[in-house]
Amino acid sequence: DKCGSVIDEGIEQLKKGLEADRDYSEAMSYLSILERQRANLEDSPEAAERDIKEADAWAQKSAEAARRRASKPQQDEDQ
């Protein structure tokens, strides 16, 4: 299925982005979205449930990363 392969490619690319920046919260948010989309395409309820759990985990990680980023002191970009 073409949609499934596009979703899988997106997930792969976002995970590569996370290798470069473990706190890339936007990538985690998009991973959550793509996992939910993949769940919609699954043939079995068990596979869909697995994808939804993965999506929930990415959403939680994204929120945690955003909190970490917000708590870090801002550096002056002019220096």
GROMACS .gro file of C-alpha atoms in nm:
model
   79
    1ASP     CA    1   0.000   0.000   0.000
    2LYS     CA    2   0.145   0.335  -0.110
    3CYS     CA    3   0.018   0.528   0.192
    4GLY     CA    4   0.172   0.275   0.427
    5SER     CA    5   0.510   0.297   0.259
    6VAL     CA    6   0.504   0.677   0.274
    7ILE     CA    7   0.419   0.662   0.644
    8ASP     CA    8   0.700   0.411   0.706
    9GLU     CA    9   0.946   0.634   0.518
   10GLY     CA   10   0.837   0.936   0.721
   11ILE     CA   11   0.884   0.746   1.046
   12GLU     CA   12   1.231   0.637   0.936
   13GLN     CA   13   1.334   0.992   0.844
   14LEU     CA   14   1.202   1.141   1.168
   15LYS     CA   15   1.393   0.882   1.370
   16LYS     CA   16   1.709   0.986   1.183
   17GLY     CA   17   1.639   1.343   1.291
   18LEU     CA   18   1.615   1.224   1.649
   19GLU     CA   19   1.956   1.063   1.620
   20ALA     CA   20   2.096   1.411   1.557
   21ASP     CA   21   1.891   1.579   1.831
   22ARG     CA   22   1.741   1.359   2.103
   23ASP     CA   23   1.522   1.649   2.223
   24TYR     CA   24   1.371   1.728   1.880
   25SER     CA   25   1.017   1.754   2.014
   26GLU     CA   26   0.864   1.846   1.679
   27ALA     CA   27   0.993   1.522   1.527
   28MET     CA   28   0.843   1.331   1.818
   29SER     CA   29   0.507   1.500   1.762
   30TYR     CA   30   0.510   1.406   1.395
   31LEU     CA   31   0.608   1.050   1.486
   32SER     CA   32   0.300   1.035   1.705
   33ILE     CA   33   0.083   1.154   1.416
   34LEU     CA   34   0.235   0.906   1.171
   35GLU     CA   35   0.195   0.617   1.414
   36ARG     CA   36  -0.174   0.704   1.447
   37GLN     CA   37  -0.208   0.716   1.070
   38ARG     CA   38  -0.039   0.378   1.045
   39ALA     CA   39  -0.285   0.242   1.305
   40ASN     CA   40  -0.570   0.346   1.074
   41LEU     CA   41  -0.424   0.130   0.797
   42GLU     CA   42  -0.361  -0.184   1.004
   43ASP     CA   43  -0.551  -0.502   0.923
   44SER     CA   44  -0.570  -0.631   1.278
   45PRO     CA   45  -0.693  -0.462   1.595
   46GLU     CA   46  -0.381  -0.583   1.776
   47ALA     CA   47  -0.148  -0.412   1.530
   48ALA     CA   48  -0.355  -0.093   1.544
   49GLU     CA   49  -0.345  -0.098   1.925
   50ARG     CA   50   0.034  -0.141   1.915
   51ASP     CA   51   0.067   0.161   1.684
   52ILE     CA   52  -0.160   0.371   1.906
   53LYS     CA   53   0.049   0.284   2.213
   54GLU     CA   54   0.361   0.385   2.020
   55ALA     CA   55   0.190   0.711   1.919
   56ASP     CA   56   0.099   0.782   2.281
   57ALA     CA   57   0.458   0.717   2.386
   58TRP     CA   58   0.591   0.960   2.124
   59ALA     CA   59   0.341   1.226   2.231
   60GLN     CA   60   0.457   1.188   2.592
   61LYS     CA   61   0.824   1.206   2.490
   62SER     CA   62   0.752   1.518   2.284
   63ALA     CA   63   0.588   1.691   2.579
   64GLU     CA   64   0.880   1.599   2.805
   65ALA     CA   65   1.135   1.726   2.551
   66ALA     CA   66   0.944   2.053   2.510
   67ARG     CA   67   0.942   2.100   2.889
   68ARG     CA   68   1.317   2.036   2.903
   69ARG     CA   69   1.377   2.288   2.626
   70ALA     CA   70   1.157   2.547   2.798
   71SER     CA   71   1.341   2.506   3.127
   72LYS     CA   72   1.685   2.564   2.973
   73PRO     CA   73   1.816   2.917   2.996
   74GLN     CA   74   1.798   3.100   2.663
   75GLN     CA   75   2.135   3.189   2.514
   76ASP     CA   76   2.182   3.524   2.352
   77GLU     CA   77   2.217   3.462   1.977
   78ASP     CA   78   2.410   3.789   1.930
   79GLN     CA   79   2.715   3.663   2.117
   0.00000   0.00000   0.00000
